[in-house]
Amino acid sequence: MEPFNELMQQIRACKVCESFLPLGANPVVQAHPESKIVIIGQAPGLKVHKSNIAWNDASGDQLRKWLHVTKEQFYDPKLFALIPMGFCYPGKGTSGDLPPRKECAPLWHKKLLDEMNQVELILLIGQYSQRYYLKGKKHENITENVRHFKEYLPKYFPLPHPSPRNFIWMNKNDWFTTDVLPELKNRITAIL
């Protein structure tokens, strides 16, 4: 596990894009060589930046409900790796947080995933991870990626962001609750 620990130390000490970050570099990541499920989200929000705990906000509460897991399960790195597209809080934009920094995923994702040989499922949360990982296989938008989630299995499972801001999307797309979430819960339960 020594090379993995060294890699995690390098990530946590990363300052590649610090000059672009309003609160400085503070990479937030959770992973273990035995992680079974990888959750690739966007970037830490302000609350996560301050607590240094991934998904430690309302979005995380909603995501855990979707997955039907406890906080203890969710924060067990042997079960879940929590790897954002951008490891640090990017700052505030006009309509929410800025997009994740583009340096992180190419610099760190492959190195991390190559060290985790027990991964059974990768959840792609939101547009940035889906654009990066689905490349030529993706549909024209998140709604269609999520609607056609079975096309990406068994490796990937695309999901919308669980932000409270997305409740309107969920209300418009009731098939997400009736068709997608039960399948997601079943897969998570089978893996855990």
PDB file of C-alpha atoms in Angstrom, residues 1-113:
ATOM      1  CA  MET A   1       0.000   0.000   0.000  1.00  0.00           C
ATOM      2  CA  GLU A   2       3.056   2.263   0.197  1.00  0.00           C
ATOM      3  CA  PRO A   3       2.884   3.582  -3.421  1.00  0.00           C
ATOM      4  CA  PHE A   4      -0.806   4.351  -2.905  1.00  0.00           C
ATOM      5  CA  ASN A   5      -0.124   6.293   0.297  1.00  0.00           C
ATOM      6  CA  GLU A   6       2.579   8.259  -1.511  1.00  0.00           C
ATOM      7  CA  LEU A   7       0.152   9.055  -4.328  1.00  0.00           C
ATOM      8  CA  MET A   8      -2.489  10.264  -1.851  1.00  0.00           C
ATOM      9  CA  GLN A   9       0.122  12.455  -0.141  1.00  0.00           C
ATOM     10  CA  GLN A  10       1.097  13.943  -3.508  1.00  0.00           C
ATOM     11  CA  ILE A  11      -2.550  14.697  -4.310  1.00  0.00           C
ATOM     12  CA  ARG A  12      -3.201  16.273  -0.918  1.00  0.00           C
ATOM     13  CA  ALA A  13      -0.072  18.430  -1.308  1.00  0.00           C
ATOM     14  CA  CYS A  14      -0.891  19.464  -4.887  1.00  0.00           C
ATOM     15  CA  LYS A  15      -0.735  23.189  -5.607  1.00  0.00           C
ATOM     16  CA  VAL A  16      -0.761  23.099  -9.425  1.00  0.00           C
ATOM     17  CA  CYS A  17      -3.656  25.532  -9.777  1.00  0.00           C
ATOM     18  CA  GLU A  18      -3.457  27.298  -6.399  1.00  0.00           C
ATOM     19  CA  SER A  19      -3.054  30.735  -7.978  1.00  0.00           C
ATOM     20  CA  PHE A  20      -6.531  30.334  -9.559  1.00  0.00           C
ATOM     21  CA  LEU A  21      -8.275  29.280  -6.334  1.00  0.00           C
ATOM     22  CA  PRO A  22      -9.836  32.026  -4.166  1.00  0.00           C
ATOM     23  CA  LEU A  23      -9.263  30.088  -0.918  1.00  0.00           C
ATOM     24  CA  GLY A  24      -6.056  28.349  -1.941  1.00  0.00           C
ATOM     25  CA  ALA A  25      -5.407  24.679  -2.575  1.00  0.00           C
ATOM     26  CA  ASN A  26      -7.096  22.146  -0.303  1.00  0.00           C
ATOM     27  CA  PRO A  27      -7.541  18.882  -2.257  1.00  0.00           C
ATOM     28  CA  VAL A  28     -10.410  16.808  -0.872  1.00  0.00           C
ATOM     29  CA  VAL A  29     -10.332  13.133  -1.843  1.00  0.00           C
ATOM     30  CA  GLN A  30     -11.068   9.732  -0.309  1.00  0.00           C
ATOM     31  CA  ALA A  31      -9.706   6.522  -1.808  1.00  0.00           C
ATOM     32  CA  HIS A  32      -8.169   3.168  -0.914  1.00  0.00           C
ATOM     33  CA  PRO A  33      -6.572   0.422  -3.037  1.00  0.00           C
ATOM     34  CA  GLU A  34      -9.542  -1.814  -2.117  1.00  0.00           C
ATOM     35  CA  SER A  35     -12.303   0.706  -2.947  1.00  0.00           C
ATOM     36  CA  LYS A  36     -15.237  -1.068  -4.589  1.00  0.00           C
ATOM     37  CA  ILE A  37     -17.257   1.913  -5.830  1.00  0.00           C
ATOM     38  CA  VAL A  38     -15.809   5.160  -7.179  1.00  0.00           C
ATOM     39  CA  ILE A  39     -17.885   8.321  -7.087  1.00  0.00           C
ATOM     40  CA  ILE A  40     -16.604  10.973  -9.472  1.00  0.00           C
ATOM     41  CA  GLY A  41     -18.275  14.283  -8.735  1.00  0.00           C
ATOM     42  CA  GLN A  42     -17.605  17.886  -9.672  1.00  0.00           C
ATOM     43  CA  ALA A  43     -15.557  19.801  -7.093  1.00  0.00           C
ATOM     44  CA  PRO A  44     -15.833  20.500  -3.370  1.00  0.00           C
ATOM     45  CA  GLY A  45     -18.219  23.241  -2.362  1.00  0.00           C
ATOM     46  CA  LEU A  46     -17.391  25.806   0.307  1.00  0.00           C
ATOM     47  CA  LYS A  47     -18.749  23.662   3.167  1.00  0.00           C
ATOM     48  CA  VAL A  48     -16.678  20.676   2.008  1.00  0.00           C
ATOM     49  CA  HIS A  49     -13.612  22.887   1.592  1.00  0.00           C
ATOM     50  CA  LYS A  50     -13.966  24.074   5.189  1.00  0.00           C
ATOM     51  CA  SER A  51     -14.642  20.619   6.695  1.00  0.00           C
ATOM     52  CA  ASN A  52     -12.215  18.731   4.424  1.00  0.00           C
ATOM     53  CA  ILE A  53     -14.810  15.932   4.172  1.00  0.00           C
ATOM     54  CA  ALA A  54     -16.093  15.057   0.689  1.00  0.00           C
ATOM     55  CA  TRP A  55     -19.851  15.293   0.129  1.00  0.00           C
ATOM     56  CA  ASN A  56     -20.312  16.800   3.615  1.00  0.00           C
ATOM     57  CA  ASP A  57     -23.298  18.911   2.584  1.00  0.00           C
ATOM     58  CA  ALA A  58     -26.930  18.706   1.438  1.00  0.00           C
ATOM     59  CA  SER A  59     -25.840  17.158  -1.880  1.00  0.00           C
ATOM     60  CA  GLY A  60     -24.036  14.407   0.013  1.00  0.00           C
ATOM     61  CA  ASP A  61     -27.116  13.744   2.149  1.00  0.00           C
ATOM     62  CA  GLN A  62     -29.206  13.348  -0.993  1.00  0.00           C
ATOM     63  CA  LEU A  63     -26.598  11.149  -2.683  1.00  0.00           C
ATOM     64  CA  ARG A  64     -26.473   8.798   0.315  1.00  0.00           C
ATOM     65  CA  LYS A  65     -30.284   8.515   0.139  1.00  0.00           C
ATOM     66  CA  TRP A  66     -30.066   7.619  -3.541  1.00  0.00           C
ATOM     67  CA  LEU A  67     -27.431   4.970  -2.805  1.00  0.00           C
ATOM     68  CA  HIS A  68     -29.300   3.733   0.276  1.00  0.00           C
ATOM     69  CA  VAL A  69     -26.128   3.761   2.393  1.00  0.00           C
ATOM     70  CA  THR A  70     -25.223   5.072   5.833  1.00  0.00           C
ATOM     71  CA  LYS A  71     -22.615   7.749   6.493  1.00  0.00           C
ATOM     72  CA  GLU A  72     -20.401   5.038   7.988  1.00  0.00           C
ATOM     73  CA  GLN A  73     -20.560   3.018   4.767  1.00  0.00           C
ATOM     74  CA  PHE A  74     -20.125   6.081   2.581  1.00  0.00           C
ATOM     75  CA  TYR A  75     -17.023   7.266   4.412  1.00  0.00           C
ATOM     76  CA  ASP A  76     -15.394   3.833   4.463  1.00  0.00           C
ATOM     77  CA  PRO A  77     -12.686   4.199   1.766  1.00  0.00           C
ATOM     78  CA  LYS A  78     -12.582   0.422   1.256  1.00  0.00           C
ATOM     79  CA  LEU A  79     -16.173   0.725   0.045  1.00  0.00           C
ATOM     80  CA  PHE A  80     -16.284   4.169  -1.598  1.00  0.00           C
ATOM     81  CA  ALA A  81     -13.613   6.262  -3.292  1.00  0.00           C
ATOM     82  CA  LEU A  82     -14.722   9.901  -3.528  1.00  0.00           C
ATOM     83  CA  ILE A  83     -12.801  11.503  -6.363  1.00  0.00           C
ATOM     84  CA  PRO A  84     -13.917  14.877  -7.735  1.00  0.00           C
ATOM     85  CA  MET A  85     -13.104  16.184 -11.208  1.00  0.00           C
ATOM     86  CA  GLY A  86     -11.495  19.163  -9.484  1.00  0.00           C
ATOM     87  CA  PHE A  87     -10.022  18.399  -6.063  1.00  0.00           C
ATOM     88  CA  CYS A  88     -10.263  21.945  -4.658  1.00  0.00           C
ATOM     89  CA  TYR A  89     -13.047  24.471  -4.164  1.00  0.00           C
ATOM     90  CA  PRO A  90     -13.048  26.516  -7.411  1.00  0.00           C
ATOM     91  CA  GLY A  91     -14.823  29.603  -6.062  1.00  0.00           C
ATOM     92  CA  LYS A  92     -18.206  31.220  -6.597  1.00  0.00           C
ATOM     93  CA  GLY A  93     -19.624  32.097  -9.997  1.00  0.00           C
ATOM     94  CA  THR A  94     -22.693  34.093 -10.979  1.00  0.00           C
ATOM     95  CA  SER A  95     -25.053  31.110 -10.650  1.00  0.00           C
ATOM     96  CA  GLY A  96     -23.348  28.821  -8.139  1.00  0.00           C
ATOM     97  CA  ASP A  97     -19.848  27.445  -7.824  1.00  0.00           C
ATOM     98  CA  LEU A  98     -17.424  27.759 -10.715  1.00  0.00           C
ATOM     99  CA  PRO A  99     -16.668  24.638 -12.782  1.00  0.00           C
ATOM    100  CA  PRO A 100     -13.990  22.265 -11.483  1.00  0.00           C
ATOM    101  CA  ARG A 101     -10.422  23.090 -12.467  1.00  0.00           C
ATOM    102  CA  LYS A 102      -9.393  21.194 -15.596  1.00  0.00           C
ATOM    103  CA  GLU A 103      -5.921  20.273 -14.331  1.00  0.00           C
ATOM    104  CA  CYS A 104      -6.937  17.671 -11.732  1.00  0.00           C
ATOM    105  CA  ALA A 105      -8.556  14.848 -13.685  1.00  0.00           C
ATOM    106  CA  PRO A 106      -5.785  14.432 -16.309  1.00  0.00           C
ATOM    107  CA  LEU A 107      -3.122  14.783 -13.636  1.00  0.00           C
ATOM    108  CA  TRP A 108      -4.485  12.420 -10.963  1.00  0.00           C
ATOM    109  CA  HIS A 109      -7.468  10.262 -11.996  1.00  0.00           C
ATOM    110  CA  LYS A 110      -5.675   7.592 -14.030  1.00  0.00           C
ATOM    111  CA  LYS A 111      -2.949   7.257 -11.403  1.00  0.00           C
ATOM    112  CA  LEU A 112      -5.558   6.720  -8.693  1.00  0.00           C
ATOM    113  CA  LEU A 113      -7.749   4.347 -10.678  1.00  0.00           C
TER     114      LEU A 113
END
